[in-house]
Amino acid sequence: MSDLLAHLNPPQLQAVTLPPVHALILAGAGSGKTRVLTTRIAWLISTGQVGPHGVLAVTFTNKAAREMTTRLAAQVPINTRGMWIGTFHGLCNRLLRAHYREAGLPQTFQILDSADQLSAIKRLLKNLNVDDEKYPPRELMSFINSHKEQGIRAAQAEVFDVWTQRRVELYAEYEQQCQREGVVDFAELLLRTYELMNRNEPLRKHYQERFRHILVDEVQDTNRLQFAWLKLMAGGGAHIFAVGDDDQSIYAFRGAEIGNMRDFEAEYAGNNVIRLEQNYRSHGNILNAANALIKNNRGRLGKNLWTDAGEGEPIRLYEAYSDLDEARFIVEEVRELVRDGIPRDQIALLYRSNAQSRVLEHELFSRSVPYRVYGGLRFFERQEIKHALAYLRLIGNPDDDTAFLRVVNFPTRGIGARTLENLQATAHQMNSSLYNAAASLSGKAGATVGAFIRLVEELRQQTQGLPLPEMVEHVIEKSGLTQHYRTEKEGQDRLENLDELINAAATFIDDEGAVGEGGALTSFLTHASLESGEHQAGEGQEAVQLMTVHAAKGLEFDVVFITGLEQGLFPHENAALEGESGLEEERRLMYVAITRARKRLTMTHAQTRMLHGQTRYCVASSFIEELPPEVLLRLNRTVTAAPVQYGTAYARATPAAQEGAGGFRIGQTVQHAKFGVGVIVSAQGRGAEAQVQVNFGGAGMKWLALEYAKLTPV
């Protein structure tokens, strides 16, 4: 027994050996929460307080469940295969499989993943002749799932207006369709299980008497229905051992209720709250920064991380001139770290928004640094980017059948599979492209496909002679892509990626110019194809990890870069719309980002960043100001000059408005003898090495040495 407990520190020991009571374990980042959970189960079983069949352990990921089972098998000599350890969805599926009749389901019921659910909703709307522009499928799916996650069926849904009334009716139709087809979506798994247990008293009592100890991981991420399910399962006298960290609650957009943790403390835990504050992951400076930051949030349950591993390196802070300069700095740092012996897979580049990956990916690819996008697609592989590029390819080459098939019915135009089959057969007979064969179609099919052909022709005419960034922006807007993603609940990321494609076009002109026989468009499409090739590291190859901060939760690395620390980006501008709660969620996200680092943490922000193909002047993130100055090592310092106004979100003094080299400042209009009038967008160096980057409009962006350029203020 002593061996089981020997590796625990005093608070961990206290948590593991608690008597049968409800308890809340506040486990900070890197404090050994998985160790505590598994050792608690092993302790209960090995001391005879409960048998393996009397334990219910709930996690949020299959990975966490597997890790828990593996560790448990190593600690106690039992067969863990039959134990109830799994995710909410996994455990509910197990219950419904065992009691399908009572749940009103066929024995062989199938589970719809998110893509299947979306397809089912699209099919429903089509069968009912519902306008999918007025009732977008993704938005309807979100409406249905959010109601289910609150335990609300269509019959109980509140209606405030005609639009909501129709959505509730569609929700009811969707329920009937799923029941008829014998399928359940993810949200239904939990709701159906909760309803079954709630109304079936013998079944409820059976499981309440069976499970005497309920252990919950990541309790801060539970939604309302999950929390209600846990309370129901514990209604027969079982004891809940809940582990979580309110400072790492970052999934409000998925329905997570941070209030569940406070409610659990008030209703169940009482005085049985144990704080795990000793961190086994990070050095002291990293933890001091995280502690200082999160203290700015109100209503915390409260804890303070510490370590006996020493202070370690200070947190490095780099202020870049632009997002390109930021990427160059990061990649050069990565190359240096690799030369010093740091494994590539121990280096992580974190960003708030998916769109930020493009500039980083480009620089990594250009410098031949193997990388892998964790938990997501590379920039040029993302659905919305491939759609936009397909439209651009059709403008450049209407005979491109692959591009034609990708967007002929996206956004939807009523062109069905049958029409496309006929078109492909006709094209084959005529030995022509689909585009040319379209003229041979008649009736409704000919009209709908003809309308698409006219759209492409209009796009081609309207974009003739336009600079590449404006061409890309025009196509994204007029093709309907912007409007389509604007109606999606989670379309913000896709819109940001489309904006980044415009930036990519602008940057491409700066870097390459309109090269090649086909002009700028052909050259850009070639560039996009090359960058979307197999440049990610292969399976098993050591690679730098790129990911959003959300995707990084639960992971740790020796070296972490947090990029794009600017107001409007991190914290994200959408958070401002949600008031203080939105800002606090962003701060928790920053806390998660900081605590991913073990040994070295570098933060970067840029004075200017491309947005919609235009240069945006940026303000350093307010989170930087909330960090203790003594833990920061500023790698470059600049002097702030007069404030620059840039819309409402950027109305205070900006690092971009600084006295640059030679007395010139960023944002200043200047005259050059050859290039004409331009605006200074970046500056570097001092004295004889002073340089400025100037946007001369039609003449492009130029880096000029002030010693020779002879610029004149206008």
XYZ file of C-alpha atoms in Angstrom, residues 178-681:
504
model
C -33.883 10.379 -36.487
C -36.375 8.168 -34.620
C -37.729 6.805 -37.913
C -34.213 6.030 -39.183
C -32.940 4.622 -35.892
C -30.046 7.079 -35.503
C -28.823 9.348 -32.698
C -26.486 12.335 -32.773
C -23.886 13.071 -30.084
C -26.141 15.402 -28.079
C -28.967 12.839 -28.286
C -26.789 10.147 -26.662
C -26.625 12.120 -23.452
C -30.164 13.496 -23.517
C -31.724 10.099 -24.295
C -29.736 8.499 -21.443
C -30.736 11.244 -19.001
C -34.411 10.923 -19.937
C -34.262 7.125 -19.658
C -32.710 7.212 -16.186
C -35.029 9.984 -15.034
C -38.288 8.261 -15.960
C -37.324 4.603 -15.370
C -37.093 4.270 -11.597
C -35.981 0.578 -11.390
C -33.193 1.217 -13.885
C -32.157 4.416 -12.141
C -32.010 2.707 -8.758
C -29.996 -0.176 -10.215
C -27.211 2.117 -11.439
C -27.366 4.422 -8.437
C -26.822 1.424 -6.165
C -24.140 -0.040 -8.415
C -21.893 3.031 -8.738
C -20.795 4.070 -5.245
C -17.932 6.303 -6.388
C -18.201 8.679 -9.350
C -14.976 10.361 -10.463
C -15.085 13.244 -12.950
C -12.169 14.735 -14.883
C -12.206 18.334 -16.222
C -15.439 19.184 -14.395
C -15.086 22.831 -15.512
C -15.882 21.725 -19.085
C -19.259 20.136 -18.293
C -22.408 21.607 -19.823
C -25.769 21.860 -18.093
C -27.026 18.412 -19.166
C -23.779 16.620 -18.278
C -23.861 18.150 -14.810
C -27.528 17.137 -14.378
C -26.641 13.578 -15.486
C -23.877 13.360 -12.881
C -26.231 14.581 -10.149
C -28.825 12.000 -11.228
C -26.297 9.135 -11.123
C -25.188 10.210 -7.657
C -28.757 10.454 -6.367
C -28.605 7.091 -4.592
C -25.851 8.094 -2.201
C -22.777 7.765 -4.446
C -19.908 10.146 -3.798
C -18.606 12.445 -6.513
C -14.862 13.095 -6.690
C -14.596 15.997 -9.147
C -11.257 17.218 -10.502
C -10.876 20.403 -12.492
C -9.455 23.882 -12.874
C -11.771 26.852 -13.282
C -8.812 28.861 -14.631
C -8.687 26.521 -17.642
C -12.360 26.761 -18.575
C -12.076 27.798 -22.253
C -14.985 26.053 -23.954
C -17.919 28.381 -23.317
C -18.513 28.399 -27.089
C -19.226 24.656 -26.847
C -21.735 25.110 -24.035
C -19.369 24.543 -21.059
C -20.730 26.148 -17.893
C -17.983 27.424 -15.614
C -20.703 27.962 -12.999
C -21.102 24.154 -12.644
C -17.871 24.047 -10.659
C -19.031 26.717 -8.226
C -22.428 25.013 -7.939
C -20.735 21.710 -7.170
C -18.692 23.339 -4.425
C -21.803 24.904 -2.893
C -24.162 21.897 -3.250
C -21.830 18.965 -2.683
C -18.199 19.552 -1.783
C -18.614 22.053 1.057
C -15.334 22.101 2.976
C -13.894 19.168 1.040
C -12.004 21.357 -1.419
C -8.339 20.444 -1.928
C -5.988 22.605 -3.987
C -3.159 21.007 -5.965
C -0.799 23.928 -6.470
C 2.630 22.342 -6.862
C 3.465 22.333 -10.550
C 5.702 19.596 -12.000
C 5.862 21.022 -15.524
C 7.066 24.604 -15.729
C 9.832 26.786 -14.320
C 9.077 29.531 -11.802
C 9.038 32.558 -14.145
C 6.433 30.899 -16.352
C 4.221 30.118 -13.346
C 4.654 33.606 -11.846
C 3.476 35.088 -15.146
C 0.456 32.757 -15.273
C -0.492 33.486 -11.641
C -0.228 37.260 -12.100
C -2.334 37.163 -15.261
C -5.196 35.030 -13.976
C -5.555 37.047 -10.765
C -7.258 39.698 -12.907
C -10.284 37.392 -13.306
C -13.091 37.752 -10.777
C -15.029 34.983 -9.034
C -12.185 32.444 -9.129
C -12.115 29.557 -6.706
C -8.486 30.541 -6.244
C -5.096 28.852 -6.283
C -1.450 29.820 -6.793
C 0.889 27.571 -8.765
C 4.465 27.069 -7.538
C 7.419 24.843 -8.290
C 10.669 23.756 -6.680
C 12.329 23.493 -10.118
C 13.832 27.027 -9.897
C 12.961 30.260 -11.699
C 14.416 29.224 -15.075
C 14.775 31.550 -18.049
C 12.850 34.835 -18.198
C 9.935 34.995 -20.646
C 11.189 36.448 -23.914
C 9.121 39.174 -25.563
C 9.714 40.224 -29.181
C 8.045 43.161 -30.911
C 8.099 42.592 -34.661
C 7.733 45.244 -37.343
C 5.180 43.155 -39.217
C 3.592 39.707 -39.229
C 6.230 38.634 -41.780
C 9.019 39.850 -39.517
C 7.346 37.992 -36.632
C 7.336 34.752 -38.643
C 10.977 35.221 -39.712
C 12.063 35.802 -36.111
C 10.201 32.730 -34.829
C 11.529 30.403 -37.535
C 15.107 31.634 -37.042
C 14.707 31.021 -33.284
C 13.371 27.526 -34.018
C 16.350 26.753 -36.268
C 18.732 27.945 -33.563
C 16.997 25.796 -30.920
C 17.195 22.727 -33.155
C 20.914 23.378 -33.705
C 21.264 23.488 -29.903
C 19.760 20.016 -29.624
C 16.090 20.726 -28.796
C 13.905 18.086 -30.528
C 11.531 19.655 -33.070
C 8.503 17.920 -31.554
C 9.219 19.737 -28.281
C 8.722 23.123 -29.958
C 5.161 24.473 -30.303
C 3.927 27.565 -32.133
C 0.580 28.671 -30.685
C -1.863 31.147 -32.194
C -5.335 32.415 -31.276
C -6.838 32.177 -34.740
C -6.356 29.490 -37.393
C -5.732 32.143 -40.031
C -2.430 33.066 -38.360
C -0.894 29.773 -39.395
C -0.461 30.800 -43.045
C 2.445 33.217 -42.563
C 4.148 30.790 -40.166
C 3.630 27.837 -42.524
C 5.047 29.816 -45.444
C 8.182 30.752 -43.541
C 8.709 27.220 -42.179
C 8.303 25.789 -45.664
C 10.639 28.406 -47.172
C 13.342 27.593 -44.595
C 12.870 23.812 -44.952
C 11.782 23.308 -41.339
C 9.537 20.203 -40.976
C 6.248 21.069 -39.293
C 2.878 19.568 -38.475
C -0.452 21.353 -37.912
C -1.883 19.672 -34.815
C -5.608 19.038 -34.706
C -6.330 20.904 -37.914
C -5.606 21.312 -41.596
C -2.794 23.255 -43.183
C -3.901 26.639 -44.482
C -4.230 25.785 -48.175
C -6.038 22.517 -47.363
C -8.922 24.201 -45.526
C -12.322 23.853 -47.137
C -13.038 27.560 -47.571
C -9.595 28.213 -49.071
C -9.968 25.358 -51.569
C -13.384 26.749 -52.573
C -12.004 30.263 -53.127
C -9.042 28.911 -55.096
C -11.423 26.809 -57.233
C -13.281 29.965 -58.309
C -9.957 31.642 -59.094
C -8.838 28.593 -61.082
C -12.043 28.712 -63.153
C -11.418 32.373 -63.937
C -7.930 31.477 -65.122
C -8.941 28.235 -66.833
C -12.658 27.437 -67.344
C -11.766 23.914 -68.566
C -10.571 22.898 -65.075
C -13.187 20.201 -64.316
C -11.936 19.551 -60.782
C -12.427 23.189 -59.828
C -15.794 23.226 -61.651
C -17.161 20.247 -59.699
C -15.942 21.672 -56.399
C -17.917 24.921 -56.585
C -20.664 24.428 -59.182
C -23.084 23.903 -56.281
C -21.228 25.709 -53.514
C -22.800 27.795 -52.122
C -25.866 25.711 -53.018
C -27.663 26.666 -56.236
C -30.060 23.758 -56.602
C -27.737 21.768 -58.876
C -28.227 18.121 -57.878
C -26.199 14.966 -58.381
C -28.409 13.822 -61.264
C -27.747 17.047 -63.194
C -23.988 16.689 -62.708
C -24.075 13.039 -63.822
C -25.851 14.054 -67.035
C -23.396 16.908 -67.556
C -20.398 14.607 -67.102
C -21.873 12.066 -69.535
C -22.481 14.816 -72.110
C -18.952 16.186 -71.695
C -17.545 12.698 -72.185
C -19.513 12.206 -75.397
C -18.496 15.634 -76.731
C -14.889 15.171 -75.563
C -15.074 18.601 -73.948
C -14.817 20.180 -70.525
C -17.847 20.401 -68.226
C -17.822 24.166 -68.677
C -18.230 23.905 -72.452
C -20.697 21.026 -72.240
C -23.032 23.045 -70.027
C -24.553 24.780 -73.051
C -26.049 21.477 -74.207
C -28.219 21.102 -71.085
C -31.870 22.075 -71.321
C -34.781 22.678 -68.973
C -34.273 23.432 -65.286
C -30.816 21.799 -65.234
C -29.676 23.986 -68.124
C -30.963 27.108 -66.361
C -29.253 26.416 -63.019
C -25.901 25.382 -64.531
C -26.157 28.265 -67.015
C -26.552 30.712 -64.107
C -23.298 29.364 -62.617
C -21.500 29.762 -65.977
C -22.707 33.378 -66.180
C -21.434 33.998 -62.631
C -17.935 32.760 -63.577
C -17.948 34.872 -66.748
C -19.014 37.948 -64.775
C -16.251 37.328 -62.241
C -13.732 37.037 -65.071
C -14.872 40.321 -66.655
C -15.146 42.222 -63.374
C -11.655 41.220 -62.217
C -9.792 42.014 -65.430
C -7.015 44.463 -64.745
C -7.512 44.397 -60.963
C -4.488 43.968 -58.680
C -4.292 40.400 -57.369
C -5.475 41.106 -53.775
C -8.503 43.027 -55.065
C -9.232 40.222 -57.520
C -9.203 37.635 -54.728
C -11.367 39.819 -52.474
C -13.888 40.433 -55.287
C -14.194 36.718 -56.079
C -14.639 35.739 -52.420
C -17.400 38.326 -52.012
C -19.285 37.963 -55.304
C -19.133 34.160 -55.419
C -21.293 34.055 -52.304
C -18.619 32.473 -50.071
C -18.562 35.400 -47.634
C -22.345 35.422 -47.261
C -22.458 31.637 -46.887
C -19.965 31.529 -44.027
C -21.427 34.636 -42.408
C -24.623 32.679 -41.723
C -22.760 29.848 -40.009
C -22.559 29.949 -36.240
C -18.917 28.867 -36.341
C -18.145 30.573 -39.649
C -15.953 33.275 -38.085
C -12.801 31.161 -38.379
C -13.534 30.472 -42.046
C -14.089 34.172 -42.762
C -10.767 34.977 -41.057
C -9.065 32.358 -43.236
C -10.580 33.919 -46.370
C -9.266 37.314 -45.220
C -5.874 35.702 -44.795
C -6.041 34.442 -48.401
C -6.363 38.094 -49.489
C -3.316 38.848 -47.333
C -1.472 35.960 -48.977
C -2.213 37.482 -52.384
C -0.959 40.902 -51.273
C 2.189 39.409 -49.773
C 2.742 37.301 -52.865
C 2.897 40.416 -55.032
C 5.333 41.982 -52.614
C 7.580 38.937 -52.663
C 7.280 37.708 -56.224
C 5.674 40.363 -58.387
C 3.461 39.477 -61.321
C 5.741 36.799 -62.695
C 5.252 34.051 -65.243
C 3.626 33.957 -68.623
C 0.133 33.684 -67.185
C 0.496 36.758 -65.031
C -0.097 37.247 -61.326
C -3.152 34.987 -60.993
C -1.513 31.949 -62.574
C 1.658 32.495 -60.564
C -0.323 32.827 -57.339
C -2.345 29.672 -58.000
C 0.891 27.809 -58.711
C 2.311 29.134 -55.455
C -0.819 27.977 -53.573
C -0.613 24.499 -55.104
C 3.034 24.143 -54.187
C 2.426 25.304 -50.629
C -0.479 22.890 -50.231
C 1.679 19.982 -51.337
C 3.066 17.401 -48.950
C 5.295 19.747 -47.039
C 4.124 18.696 -43.637
C 6.377 16.273 -41.882
C 5.658 12.631 -42.624
C 4.337 10.163 -40.080
C 6.940 9.509 -37.419
C 9.153 12.393 -38.590
C 10.236 14.847 -35.911
C 8.458 18.147 -36.564
C 7.649 21.555 -35.083
C 4.054 21.626 -33.804
C 1.623 24.343 -34.949
C -1.768 24.690 -33.259
C -4.409 27.005 -31.862
C -4.365 27.608 -28.122
C -7.646 25.698 -27.817
C -6.032 22.645 -29.434
C -3.013 22.927 -27.099
C -4.999 22.338 -23.902
C -3.751 19.217 -22.157
C -0.407 19.256 -24.019
C 3.021 20.437 -22.896
C 6.288 21.310 -24.641
C 9.831 22.276 -23.674
C 9.635 25.413 -25.839
C 6.495 27.429 -26.623
C 5.959 30.505 -28.818
C 2.731 32.478 -28.293
C 2.232 34.603 -31.408
C 0.028 37.531 -32.400
C -0.353 39.093 -28.947
C -2.287 42.140 -30.144
C -5.573 43.773 -29.182
C -8.330 42.433 -31.397
C -6.390 39.237 -32.052
C -5.539 37.979 -28.558
C -7.735 38.926 -26.787
C -9.966 38.408 -29.813
C -12.173 41.297 -30.895
C -15.277 39.081 -30.534
C -14.612 38.897 -26.780
C -15.218 42.630 -26.474
C -18.796 42.066 -27.660
C -19.403 39.736 -24.690
C -18.223 42.252 -22.109
C -16.254 41.202 -19.046
C -17.137 37.497 -19.324
C -15.697 37.408 -22.848
C -12.449 39.058 -21.744
C -12.144 36.659 -18.793
C -12.556 33.661 -21.106
C -9.761 35.078 -23.308
C -7.586 35.567 -20.223
C -8.146 31.929 -19.227
C -7.122 31.007 -22.765
C -3.913 33.008 -22.361
C -3.346 31.248 -19.018
C -3.630 27.894 -20.799
C -1.159 29.070 -23.472
C 1.447 30.180 -20.898
C 1.219 26.969 -18.861
C 1.956 24.750 -21.890
C 5.658 25.683 -21.633
C 8.110 23.703 -19.545
C 11.442 25.497 -19.986
C 11.291 28.379 -22.438
C 8.433 30.716 -23.350
C 8.604 33.373 -26.062
C 5.815 35.847 -26.801
C 5.606 37.896 -29.965
C 3.473 40.692 -31.349
C 3.664 42.820 -34.470
C 3.386 46.569 -35.057
C 1.579 45.958 -38.348
C -0.414 43.022 -39.642
C -2.133 42.411 -42.952
C -5.933 42.434 -42.868
C -8.137 42.336 -45.990
C -4.971 42.879 -48.002
C -4.308 46.151 -46.165
C -1.776 46.995 -43.482
C -3.343 47.326 -40.017
C -1.531 49.120 -37.215
C -1.674 47.049 -34.064
C -1.727 47.637 -30.332
C 0.142 45.237 -28.062
C -2.171 42.894 -26.133
C -3.382 44.134 -22.755
C -2.343 40.718 -21.396
C 1.327 41.703 -21.776
C 0.744 44.648 -19.419
C -0.724 42.240 -16.836
C 2.517 40.239 -16.591
C 5.143 41.107 -13.922
C 7.939 43.154 -15.551
C 10.585 41.200 -13.629
C 9.771 37.929 -15.459
C 10.012 39.497 -18.946
C 13.093 39.886 -21.127
C 12.282 42.379 -23.877
C 14.374 41.406 -26.863
C 13.876 44.795 -28.546
C 12.650 48.072 -27.120
C 11.169 51.014 -28.935
C 10.074 54.500 -27.956
C 6.409 55.425 -28.295
C 5.585 58.653 -30.131
C 2.275 60.354 -30.806
C -0.811 58.150 -30.667
C -2.330 56.809 -33.863
C -6.072 56.358 -34.186
C -7.161 53.230 -36.006
C -10.882 52.646 -35.614
C -12.538 52.159 -32.246
C -10.589 49.053 -31.255
C -7.231 50.725 -31.657
C -7.804 54.146 -30.230
C -4.903 54.348 -27.819
C -1.196 54.930 -28.402
C 0.208 52.157 -30.567
C 3.659 50.654 -30.819
C 3.305 51.178 -34.543
C 3.293 54.922 -34.096
C 6.880 55.123 -33.065
C 9.808 57.280 -33.889
C 11.589 55.134 -36.387
C 14.995 55.318 -37.865
C 16.414 58.709 -38.792
C 13.596 60.668 -37.171
C 10.944 59.266 -39.457
C 7.938 57.555 -37.922
C 5.612 54.752 -38.948
C 2.536 56.160 -40.634
C 4.387 59.216 -41.994
C 3.873 60.241 -45.645
C 7.129 60.735 -47.576
C 8.288 61.568 -51.134
C 10.903 59.612 -53.129
C 12.470 60.856 -56.365
C 11.842 57.595 -58.249
C 8.903 55.892 -56.544
C 6.792 58.954 -55.726
C 4.641 59.428 -52.592
C 4.408 56.647 -50.026
C 3.658 55.818 -46.376
C 6.207 54.366 -43.926
C 4.901 51.051 -42.556
